[in-house]
Structures are given as C-alpha cells and as structure tokens.
Coordinates of N, CA and C in Angstrom, one line a residue:
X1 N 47.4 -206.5 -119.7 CA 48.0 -207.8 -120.1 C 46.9 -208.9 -119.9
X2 N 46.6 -209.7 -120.8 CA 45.7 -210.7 -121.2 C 46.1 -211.9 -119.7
X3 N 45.1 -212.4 -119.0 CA 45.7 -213.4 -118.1 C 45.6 -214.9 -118.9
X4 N 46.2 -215.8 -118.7 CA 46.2 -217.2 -119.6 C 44.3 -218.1 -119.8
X5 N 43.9 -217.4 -119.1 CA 42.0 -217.8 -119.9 C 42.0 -216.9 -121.1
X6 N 42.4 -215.8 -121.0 CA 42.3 -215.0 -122.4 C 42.8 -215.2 -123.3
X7 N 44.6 -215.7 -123.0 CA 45.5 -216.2 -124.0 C 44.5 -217.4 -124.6
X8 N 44.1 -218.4 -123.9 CA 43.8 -219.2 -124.4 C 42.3 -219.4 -125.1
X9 N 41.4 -218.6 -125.3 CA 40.7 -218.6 -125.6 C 40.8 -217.6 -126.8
X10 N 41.9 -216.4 -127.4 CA 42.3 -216.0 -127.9 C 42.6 -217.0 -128.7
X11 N 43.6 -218.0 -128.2 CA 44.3 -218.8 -129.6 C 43.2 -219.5 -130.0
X12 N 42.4 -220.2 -129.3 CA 41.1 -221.1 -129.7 C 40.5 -219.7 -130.8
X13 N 40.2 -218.6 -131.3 CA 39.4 -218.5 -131.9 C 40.2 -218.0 -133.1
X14 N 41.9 -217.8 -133.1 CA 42.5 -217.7 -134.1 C 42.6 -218.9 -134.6
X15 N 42.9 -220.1 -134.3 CA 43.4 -221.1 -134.6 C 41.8 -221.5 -135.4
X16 N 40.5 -221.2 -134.9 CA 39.3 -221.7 -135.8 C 39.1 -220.6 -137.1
X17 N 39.6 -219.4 -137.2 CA 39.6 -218.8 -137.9 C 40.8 -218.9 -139.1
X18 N 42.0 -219.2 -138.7 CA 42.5 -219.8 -139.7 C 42.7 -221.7 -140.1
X19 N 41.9 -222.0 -139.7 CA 42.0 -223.1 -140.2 C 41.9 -223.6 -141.4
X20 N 41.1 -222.8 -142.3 CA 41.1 -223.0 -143.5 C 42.1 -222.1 -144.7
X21 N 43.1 -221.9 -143.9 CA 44.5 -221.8 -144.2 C 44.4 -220.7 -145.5
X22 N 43.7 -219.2 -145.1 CA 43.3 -218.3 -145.9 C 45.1 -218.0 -146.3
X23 N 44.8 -217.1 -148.0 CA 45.8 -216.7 -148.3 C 46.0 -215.5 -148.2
X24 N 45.1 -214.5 -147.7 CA 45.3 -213.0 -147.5 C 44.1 -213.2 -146.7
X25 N 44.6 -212.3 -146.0 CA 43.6 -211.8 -144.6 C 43.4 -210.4 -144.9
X26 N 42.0 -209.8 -145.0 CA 42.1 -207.9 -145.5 C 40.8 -207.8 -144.7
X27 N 41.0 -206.4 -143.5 CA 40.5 -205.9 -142.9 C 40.0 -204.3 -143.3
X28 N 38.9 -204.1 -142.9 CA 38.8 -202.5 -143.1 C 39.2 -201.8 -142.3
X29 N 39.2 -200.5 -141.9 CA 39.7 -199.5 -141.1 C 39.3 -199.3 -140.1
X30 N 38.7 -198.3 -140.4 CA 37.5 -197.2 -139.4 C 36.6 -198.2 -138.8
X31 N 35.8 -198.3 -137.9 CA 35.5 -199.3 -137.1 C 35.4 -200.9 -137.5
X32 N 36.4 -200.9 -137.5 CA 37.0 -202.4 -138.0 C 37.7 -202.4 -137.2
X33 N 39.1 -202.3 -137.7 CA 40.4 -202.6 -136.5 C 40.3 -201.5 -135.5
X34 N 39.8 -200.4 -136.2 CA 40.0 -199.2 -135.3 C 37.8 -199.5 -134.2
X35 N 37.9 -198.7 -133.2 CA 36.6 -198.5 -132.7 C 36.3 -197.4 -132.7
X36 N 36.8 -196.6 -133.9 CA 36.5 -195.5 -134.0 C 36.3 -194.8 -135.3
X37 N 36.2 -193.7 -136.0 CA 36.1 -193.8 -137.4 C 37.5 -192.6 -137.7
X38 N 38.4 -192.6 -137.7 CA 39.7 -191.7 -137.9 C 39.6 -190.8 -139.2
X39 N 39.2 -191.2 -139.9 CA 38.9 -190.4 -141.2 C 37.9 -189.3 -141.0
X40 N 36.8 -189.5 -140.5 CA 35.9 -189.0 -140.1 C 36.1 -187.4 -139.3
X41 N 37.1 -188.6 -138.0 CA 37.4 -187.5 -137.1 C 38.6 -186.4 -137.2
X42 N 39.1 -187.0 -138.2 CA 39.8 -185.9 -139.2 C 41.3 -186.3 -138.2
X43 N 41.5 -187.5 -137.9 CA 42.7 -187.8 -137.1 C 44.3 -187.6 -138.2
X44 N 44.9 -187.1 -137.5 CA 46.2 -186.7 -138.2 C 47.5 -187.8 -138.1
X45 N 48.1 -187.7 -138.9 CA 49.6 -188.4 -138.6 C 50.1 -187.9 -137.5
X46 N 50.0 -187.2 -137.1 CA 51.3 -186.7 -135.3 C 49.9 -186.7 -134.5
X47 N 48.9 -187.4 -134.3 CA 48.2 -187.4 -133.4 C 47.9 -188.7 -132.8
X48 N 48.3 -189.8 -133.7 CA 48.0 -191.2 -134.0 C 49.3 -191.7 -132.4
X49 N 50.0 -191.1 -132.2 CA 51.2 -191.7 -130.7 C 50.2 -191.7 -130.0
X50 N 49.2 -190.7 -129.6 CA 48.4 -190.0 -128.4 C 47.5 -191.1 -127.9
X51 N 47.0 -191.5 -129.0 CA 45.4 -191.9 -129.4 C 45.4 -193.2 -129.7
X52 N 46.6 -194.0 -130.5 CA 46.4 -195.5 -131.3 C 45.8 -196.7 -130.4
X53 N 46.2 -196.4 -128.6 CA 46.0 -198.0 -127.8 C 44.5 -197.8 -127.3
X54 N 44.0 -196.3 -127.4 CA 42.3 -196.7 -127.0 C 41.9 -196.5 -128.0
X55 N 42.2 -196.6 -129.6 CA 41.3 -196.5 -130.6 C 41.5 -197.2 -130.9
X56 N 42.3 -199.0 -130.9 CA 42.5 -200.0 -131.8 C 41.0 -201.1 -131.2
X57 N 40.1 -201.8 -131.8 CA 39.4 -202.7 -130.9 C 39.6 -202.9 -130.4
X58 N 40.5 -203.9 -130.5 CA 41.2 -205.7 -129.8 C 42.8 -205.8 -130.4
X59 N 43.5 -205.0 -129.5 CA 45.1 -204.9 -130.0 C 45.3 -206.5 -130.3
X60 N 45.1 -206.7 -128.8 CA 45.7 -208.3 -129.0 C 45.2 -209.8 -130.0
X61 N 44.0 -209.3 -130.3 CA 43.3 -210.5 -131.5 C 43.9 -209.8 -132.9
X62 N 43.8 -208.9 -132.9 CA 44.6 -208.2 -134.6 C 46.0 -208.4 -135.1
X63 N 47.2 -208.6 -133.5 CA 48.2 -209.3 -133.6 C 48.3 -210.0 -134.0
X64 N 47.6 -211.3 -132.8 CA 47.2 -212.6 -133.1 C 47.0 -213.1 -134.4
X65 N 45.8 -212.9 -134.7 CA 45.7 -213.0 -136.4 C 46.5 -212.3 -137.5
X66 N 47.2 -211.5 -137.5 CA 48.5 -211.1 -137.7 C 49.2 -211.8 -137.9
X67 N 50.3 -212.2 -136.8 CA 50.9 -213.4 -136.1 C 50.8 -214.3 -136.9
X68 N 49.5 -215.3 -136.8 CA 49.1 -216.4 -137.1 C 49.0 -216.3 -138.8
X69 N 48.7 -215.5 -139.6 CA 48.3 -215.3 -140.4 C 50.0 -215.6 -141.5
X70 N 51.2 -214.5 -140.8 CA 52.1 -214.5 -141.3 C 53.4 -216.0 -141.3
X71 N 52.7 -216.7 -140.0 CA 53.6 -218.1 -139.6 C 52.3 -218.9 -140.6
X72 N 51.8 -218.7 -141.1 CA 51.2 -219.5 -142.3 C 51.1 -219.0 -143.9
X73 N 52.3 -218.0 -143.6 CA 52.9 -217.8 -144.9 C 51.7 -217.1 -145.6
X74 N 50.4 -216.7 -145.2 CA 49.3 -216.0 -145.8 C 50.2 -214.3 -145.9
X75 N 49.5 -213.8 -146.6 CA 49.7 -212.3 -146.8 C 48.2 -211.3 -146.0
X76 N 48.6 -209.8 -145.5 CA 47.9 -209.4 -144.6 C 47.6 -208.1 -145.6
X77 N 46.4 -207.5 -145.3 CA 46.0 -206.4 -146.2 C 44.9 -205.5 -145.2
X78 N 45.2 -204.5 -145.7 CA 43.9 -203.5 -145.1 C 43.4 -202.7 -146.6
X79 N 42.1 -202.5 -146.6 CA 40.9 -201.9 -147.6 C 40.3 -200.9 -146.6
X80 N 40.5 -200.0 -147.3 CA 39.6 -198.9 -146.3 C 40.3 -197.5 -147.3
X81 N 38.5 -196.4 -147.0 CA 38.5 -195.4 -147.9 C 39.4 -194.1 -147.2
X82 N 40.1 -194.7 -146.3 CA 41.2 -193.0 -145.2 C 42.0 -193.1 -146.2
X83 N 42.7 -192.7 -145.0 CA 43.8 -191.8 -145.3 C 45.4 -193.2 -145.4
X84 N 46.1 -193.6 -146.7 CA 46.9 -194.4 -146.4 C 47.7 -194.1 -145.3
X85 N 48.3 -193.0 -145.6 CA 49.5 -192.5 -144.1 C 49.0 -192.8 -142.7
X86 N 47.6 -192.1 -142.6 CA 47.2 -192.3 -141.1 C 47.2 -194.0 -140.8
X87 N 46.6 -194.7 -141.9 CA 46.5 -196.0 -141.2 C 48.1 -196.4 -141.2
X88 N 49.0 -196.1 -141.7 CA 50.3 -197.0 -141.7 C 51.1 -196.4 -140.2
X89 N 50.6 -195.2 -139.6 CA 51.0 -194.9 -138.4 C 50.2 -195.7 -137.5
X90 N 49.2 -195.9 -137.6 CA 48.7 -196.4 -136.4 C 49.8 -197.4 -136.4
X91 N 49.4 -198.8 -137.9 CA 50.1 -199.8 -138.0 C 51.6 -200.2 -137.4
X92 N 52.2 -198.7 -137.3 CA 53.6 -198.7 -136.8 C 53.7 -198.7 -135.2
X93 N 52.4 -198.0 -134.9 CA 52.4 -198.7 -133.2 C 52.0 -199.6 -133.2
X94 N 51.1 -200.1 -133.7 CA 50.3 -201.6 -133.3 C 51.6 -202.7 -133.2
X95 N 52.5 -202.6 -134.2 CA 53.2 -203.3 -134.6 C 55.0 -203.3 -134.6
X96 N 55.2 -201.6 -134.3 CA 56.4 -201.4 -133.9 C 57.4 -201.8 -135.0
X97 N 58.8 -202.1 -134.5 CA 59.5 -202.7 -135.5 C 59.2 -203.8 -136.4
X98 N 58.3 -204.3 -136.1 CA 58.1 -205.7 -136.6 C 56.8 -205.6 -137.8
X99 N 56.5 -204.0 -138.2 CA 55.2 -203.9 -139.0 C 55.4 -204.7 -140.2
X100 N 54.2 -205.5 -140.7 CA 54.4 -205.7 -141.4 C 53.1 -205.6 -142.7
X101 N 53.3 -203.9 -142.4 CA 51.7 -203.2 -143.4 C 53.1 -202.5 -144.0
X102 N 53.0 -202.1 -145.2 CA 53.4 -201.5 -145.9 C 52.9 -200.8 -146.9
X103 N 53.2 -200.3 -148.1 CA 53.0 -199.3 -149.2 C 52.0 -200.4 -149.6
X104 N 52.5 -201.4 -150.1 CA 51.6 -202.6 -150.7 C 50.6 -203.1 -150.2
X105 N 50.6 -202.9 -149.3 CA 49.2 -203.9 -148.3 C 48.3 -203.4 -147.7
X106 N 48.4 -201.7 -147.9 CA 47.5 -200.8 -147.3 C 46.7 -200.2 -148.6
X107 N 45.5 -200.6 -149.0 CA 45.4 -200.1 -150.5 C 44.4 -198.9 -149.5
X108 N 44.3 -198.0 -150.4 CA 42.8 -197.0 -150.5 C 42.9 -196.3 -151.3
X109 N 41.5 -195.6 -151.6 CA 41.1 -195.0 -152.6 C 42.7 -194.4 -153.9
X110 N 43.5 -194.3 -153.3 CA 44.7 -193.8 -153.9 C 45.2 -194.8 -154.7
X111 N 45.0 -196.2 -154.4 CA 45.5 -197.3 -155.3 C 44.9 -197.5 -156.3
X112 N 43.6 -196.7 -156.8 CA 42.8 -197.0 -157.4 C 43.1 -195.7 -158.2
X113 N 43.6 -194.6 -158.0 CA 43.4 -193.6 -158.8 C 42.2 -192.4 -158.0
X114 N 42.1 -192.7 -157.5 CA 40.5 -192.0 -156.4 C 41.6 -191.0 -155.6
X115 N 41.4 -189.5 -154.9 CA 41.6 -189.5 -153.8 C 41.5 -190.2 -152.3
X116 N 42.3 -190.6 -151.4 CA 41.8 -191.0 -150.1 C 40.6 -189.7 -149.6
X117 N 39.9 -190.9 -149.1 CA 38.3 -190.3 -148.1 C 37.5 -189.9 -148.8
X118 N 38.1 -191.0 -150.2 CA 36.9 -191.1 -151.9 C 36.2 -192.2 -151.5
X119 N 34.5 -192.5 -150.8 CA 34.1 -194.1 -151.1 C 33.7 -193.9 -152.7
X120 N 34.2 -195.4 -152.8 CA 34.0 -195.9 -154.2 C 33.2 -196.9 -154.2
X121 N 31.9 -196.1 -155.4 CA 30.7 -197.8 -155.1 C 31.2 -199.1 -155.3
X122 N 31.2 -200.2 -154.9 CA 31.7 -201.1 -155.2 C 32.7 -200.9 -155.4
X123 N 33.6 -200.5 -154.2 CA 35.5 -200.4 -154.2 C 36.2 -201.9 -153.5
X124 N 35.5 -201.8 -152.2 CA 35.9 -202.8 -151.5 C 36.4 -204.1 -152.3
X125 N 35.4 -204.2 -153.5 CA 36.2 -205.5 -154.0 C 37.1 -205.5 -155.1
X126 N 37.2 -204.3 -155.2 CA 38.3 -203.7 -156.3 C 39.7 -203.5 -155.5
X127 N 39.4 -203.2 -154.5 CA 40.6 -202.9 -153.4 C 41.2 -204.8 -153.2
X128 N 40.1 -205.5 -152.5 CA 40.4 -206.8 -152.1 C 41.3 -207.5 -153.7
X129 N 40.7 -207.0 -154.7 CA 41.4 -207.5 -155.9 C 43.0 -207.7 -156.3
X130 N 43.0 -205.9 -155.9 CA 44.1 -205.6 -155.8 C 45.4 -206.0 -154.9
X131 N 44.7 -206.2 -153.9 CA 45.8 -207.0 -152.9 C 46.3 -208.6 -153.3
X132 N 44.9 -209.1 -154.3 CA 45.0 -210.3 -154.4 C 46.5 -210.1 -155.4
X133 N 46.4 -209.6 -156.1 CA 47.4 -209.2 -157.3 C 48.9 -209.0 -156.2
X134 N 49.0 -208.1 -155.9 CA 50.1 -208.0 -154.7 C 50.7 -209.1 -153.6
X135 N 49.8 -210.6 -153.5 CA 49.7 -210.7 -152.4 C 51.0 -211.8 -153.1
X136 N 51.4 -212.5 -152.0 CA 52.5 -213.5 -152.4 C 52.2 -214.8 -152.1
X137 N 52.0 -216.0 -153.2 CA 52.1 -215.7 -154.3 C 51.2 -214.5 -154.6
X138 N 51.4 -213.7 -155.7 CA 50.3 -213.1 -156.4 C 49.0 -213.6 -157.1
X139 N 48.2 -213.4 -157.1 CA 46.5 -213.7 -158.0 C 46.0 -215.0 -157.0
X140 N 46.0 -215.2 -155.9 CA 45.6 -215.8 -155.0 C 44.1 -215.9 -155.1
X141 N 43.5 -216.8 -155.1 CA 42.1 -217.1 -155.7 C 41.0 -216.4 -154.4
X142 N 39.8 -215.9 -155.2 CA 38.9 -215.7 -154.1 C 38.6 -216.2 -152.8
X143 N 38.2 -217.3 -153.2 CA 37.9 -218.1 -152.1 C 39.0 -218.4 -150.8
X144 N 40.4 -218.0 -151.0 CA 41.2 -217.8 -149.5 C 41.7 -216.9 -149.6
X145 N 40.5 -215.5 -149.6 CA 40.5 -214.3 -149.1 C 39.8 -214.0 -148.0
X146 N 40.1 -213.7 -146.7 CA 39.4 -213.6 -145.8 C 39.0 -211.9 -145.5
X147 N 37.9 -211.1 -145.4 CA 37.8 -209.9 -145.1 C 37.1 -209.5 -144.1
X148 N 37.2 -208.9 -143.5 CA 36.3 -208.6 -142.2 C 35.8 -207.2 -142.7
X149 N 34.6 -206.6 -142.3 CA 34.4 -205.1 -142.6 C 33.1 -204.6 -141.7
X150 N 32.9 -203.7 -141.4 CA 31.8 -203.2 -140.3 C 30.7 -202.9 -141.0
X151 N 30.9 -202.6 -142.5 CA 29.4 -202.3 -143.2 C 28.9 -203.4 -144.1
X152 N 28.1 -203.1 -143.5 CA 27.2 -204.3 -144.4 C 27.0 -205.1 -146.1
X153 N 27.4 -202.9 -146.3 CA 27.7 -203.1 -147.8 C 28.3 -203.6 -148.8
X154 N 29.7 -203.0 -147.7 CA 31.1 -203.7 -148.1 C 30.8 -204.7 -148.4
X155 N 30.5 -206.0 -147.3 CA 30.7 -207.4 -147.2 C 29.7 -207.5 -148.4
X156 N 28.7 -207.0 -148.3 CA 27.6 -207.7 -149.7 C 28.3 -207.6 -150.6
X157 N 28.9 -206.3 -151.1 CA 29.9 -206.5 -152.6 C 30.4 -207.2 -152.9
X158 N 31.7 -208.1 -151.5 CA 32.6 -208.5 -151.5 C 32.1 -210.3 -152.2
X159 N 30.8 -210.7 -151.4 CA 30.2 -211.5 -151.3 C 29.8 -212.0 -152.7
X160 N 29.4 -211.1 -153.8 CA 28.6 -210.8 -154.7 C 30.0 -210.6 -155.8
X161 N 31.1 -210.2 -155.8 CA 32.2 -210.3 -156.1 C 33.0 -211.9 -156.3
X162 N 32.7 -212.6 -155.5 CA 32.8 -214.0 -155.8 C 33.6 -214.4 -154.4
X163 N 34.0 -213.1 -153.1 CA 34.7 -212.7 -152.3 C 33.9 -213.8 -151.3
X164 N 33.7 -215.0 -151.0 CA 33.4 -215.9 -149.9 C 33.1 -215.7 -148.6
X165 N 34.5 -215.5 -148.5 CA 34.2 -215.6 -146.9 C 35.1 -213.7 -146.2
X166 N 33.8 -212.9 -146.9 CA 33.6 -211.8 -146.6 C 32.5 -211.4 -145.0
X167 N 33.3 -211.0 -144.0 CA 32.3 -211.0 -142.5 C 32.1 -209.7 -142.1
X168 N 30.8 -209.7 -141.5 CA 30.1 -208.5 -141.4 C 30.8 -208.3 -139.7
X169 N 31.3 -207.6 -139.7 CA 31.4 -207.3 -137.9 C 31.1 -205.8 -137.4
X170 N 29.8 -205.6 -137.8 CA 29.1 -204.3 -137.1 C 30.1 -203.8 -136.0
X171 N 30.2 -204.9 -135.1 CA 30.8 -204.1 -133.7 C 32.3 -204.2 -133.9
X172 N 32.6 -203.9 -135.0 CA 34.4 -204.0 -134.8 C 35.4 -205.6 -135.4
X173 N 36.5 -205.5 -135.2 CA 37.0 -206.9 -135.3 C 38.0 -207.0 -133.7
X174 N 36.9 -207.8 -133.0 CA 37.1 -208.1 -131.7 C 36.3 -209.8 -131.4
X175 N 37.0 -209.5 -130.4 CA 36.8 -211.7 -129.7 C 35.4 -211.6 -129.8
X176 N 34.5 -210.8 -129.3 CA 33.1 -210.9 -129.2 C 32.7 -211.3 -130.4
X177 N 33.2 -210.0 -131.4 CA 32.2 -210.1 -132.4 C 32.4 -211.1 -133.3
X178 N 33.4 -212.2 -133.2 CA 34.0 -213.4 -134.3 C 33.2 -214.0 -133.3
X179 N 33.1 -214.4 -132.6 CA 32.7 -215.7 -131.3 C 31.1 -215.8 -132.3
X180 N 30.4 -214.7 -132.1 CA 29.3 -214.5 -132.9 C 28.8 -215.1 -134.4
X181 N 29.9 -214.9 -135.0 CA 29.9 -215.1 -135.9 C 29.9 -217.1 -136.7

C-alpha cells in the first residue's frame, strides 16, 4: 500500500499528465503496462490469477490514470500485437468488477483482420485509429490521443501518423519513467 508521499506525488503526475484533457488514453501491452512481455512468454488465460500483481509495472499509476482518465469522460484503449483474451484477463484483475477494458478497447492484430502475435508494420497507428473510431464521442481528433509504448518504433509511427503526443517509455509505464519524460 502506497503511503500519502506516494499518493501524493502519484496524483501530481496524473493530474500533469492529464491536463490537457486527452480524449483517449491507449497504452501498449508487453512492457508497457505489463514489465514483462506475456506474448512472448507464451502466458495463458488460467495462468494470468498466479502472475498479474508482479507482472503489472505500476498497478497503482495505471489505475490512477485509468481513474482519472474516466472522471474526465476520456475513453481508455490498449494497442498491442498479443493475445486479446490474455490482456482482457489480466485487465479483470487489475480492475476487478469495475473493468473497464472491453471487446472494444482492447484492439490487436485481430481488429485488423491479422492473427493476434501478428506485428503489423505500421499497426500501432492503425490500431490507435481504430480506437479513435470506437472511442466516445467517436473520430476523436489526433491530437487528444495520448499513447505510451516501449518501442521506439511504435511511437515514431504513431508520431509520423499525425499521433502527437505519442511517449516512448523504454522502461515500462511507471512513475519513473513519466517523471522523465
């Protein structure tokens, strides 16, 4: 449990992150939310109970921005080339009753017509597109799309796509690596 310098230093970096009152927030997977790469590791749906609280980065900043994200009426998305099911399990622990990832907000390769654990050159901004389409309102403009992603590549697409404010977070989406940024 976070003691109140964390809480508060938590909210200081959500509160600077959404201040420009993004309309979809879209994260990648595998070392992104996760600190680990689950696709990779060939992680299963009935394995994800065992495993979800030491593989998430930063449970409590992902909420947070979560949280924050949804009491500003923004819409939340994940882009990433796994497996949909596995990430909608983790998302059910992370979030429990209250998830609010679904069929719609979880795109990968499968939204596109690709198998999952298909990368697709230049997907990421085809995926972010498609959320824009889904998101509510729907066709939400570039520029208040927020993405985080761990590869470099991603974000250049994203960036080069017309996608703004696309962030590189090598080490994950954790307090450090936004502080950094």
């Amino acid at each position: 449990m976070a003691d109140a310098n964390d809480a508060t230093l938590l909210r200081k970096i959500v509160d600077r992150w959404m201040s420009g009152r993004p309309k979809l927030l879209v994260w990648d997977f595998d070392l992104t939310i996760l600190n680990t790469h689950a696709f990779s590791e060939g992680v299963e749906v009935d394995e994800v109970a065992d495993r979800w609280q030491e593989d998430i980065a930063d449970v409590e900043l992902f909420r947070a921005f979560v949280s924050a994200a949804l009491a500003q009426n923004a819409t939340v998305g994940i882009a990433s080339y796994g497996r949909r099911e596995v990430i909608a399990e983790y998302m059910q622990h992370v979030f429990a009753d209250n998830c609010p990832f679904n069929g719609d907000n979880i795109v990968t390769p499968q939204a596109l017509g690709l198998p999952d654990g298909t990368s697709v050159p230049a997907g990421k901004p085809q995926m972010l597109e498609l959320l824009c389409q889904r998101a509510t309102p729907a066709g939400c403009d570039r520029s208040a799309v927020v993405f985080f992603d761990d590869d470099p590549d991603n974000v250049r697409d994203c960036l080069a796509a017309g996608f703004a404010r696309a962030y590189h977070t090598p080490d994950g989406f954790t307090a450090q690596a936004l502080e950094g940024l």
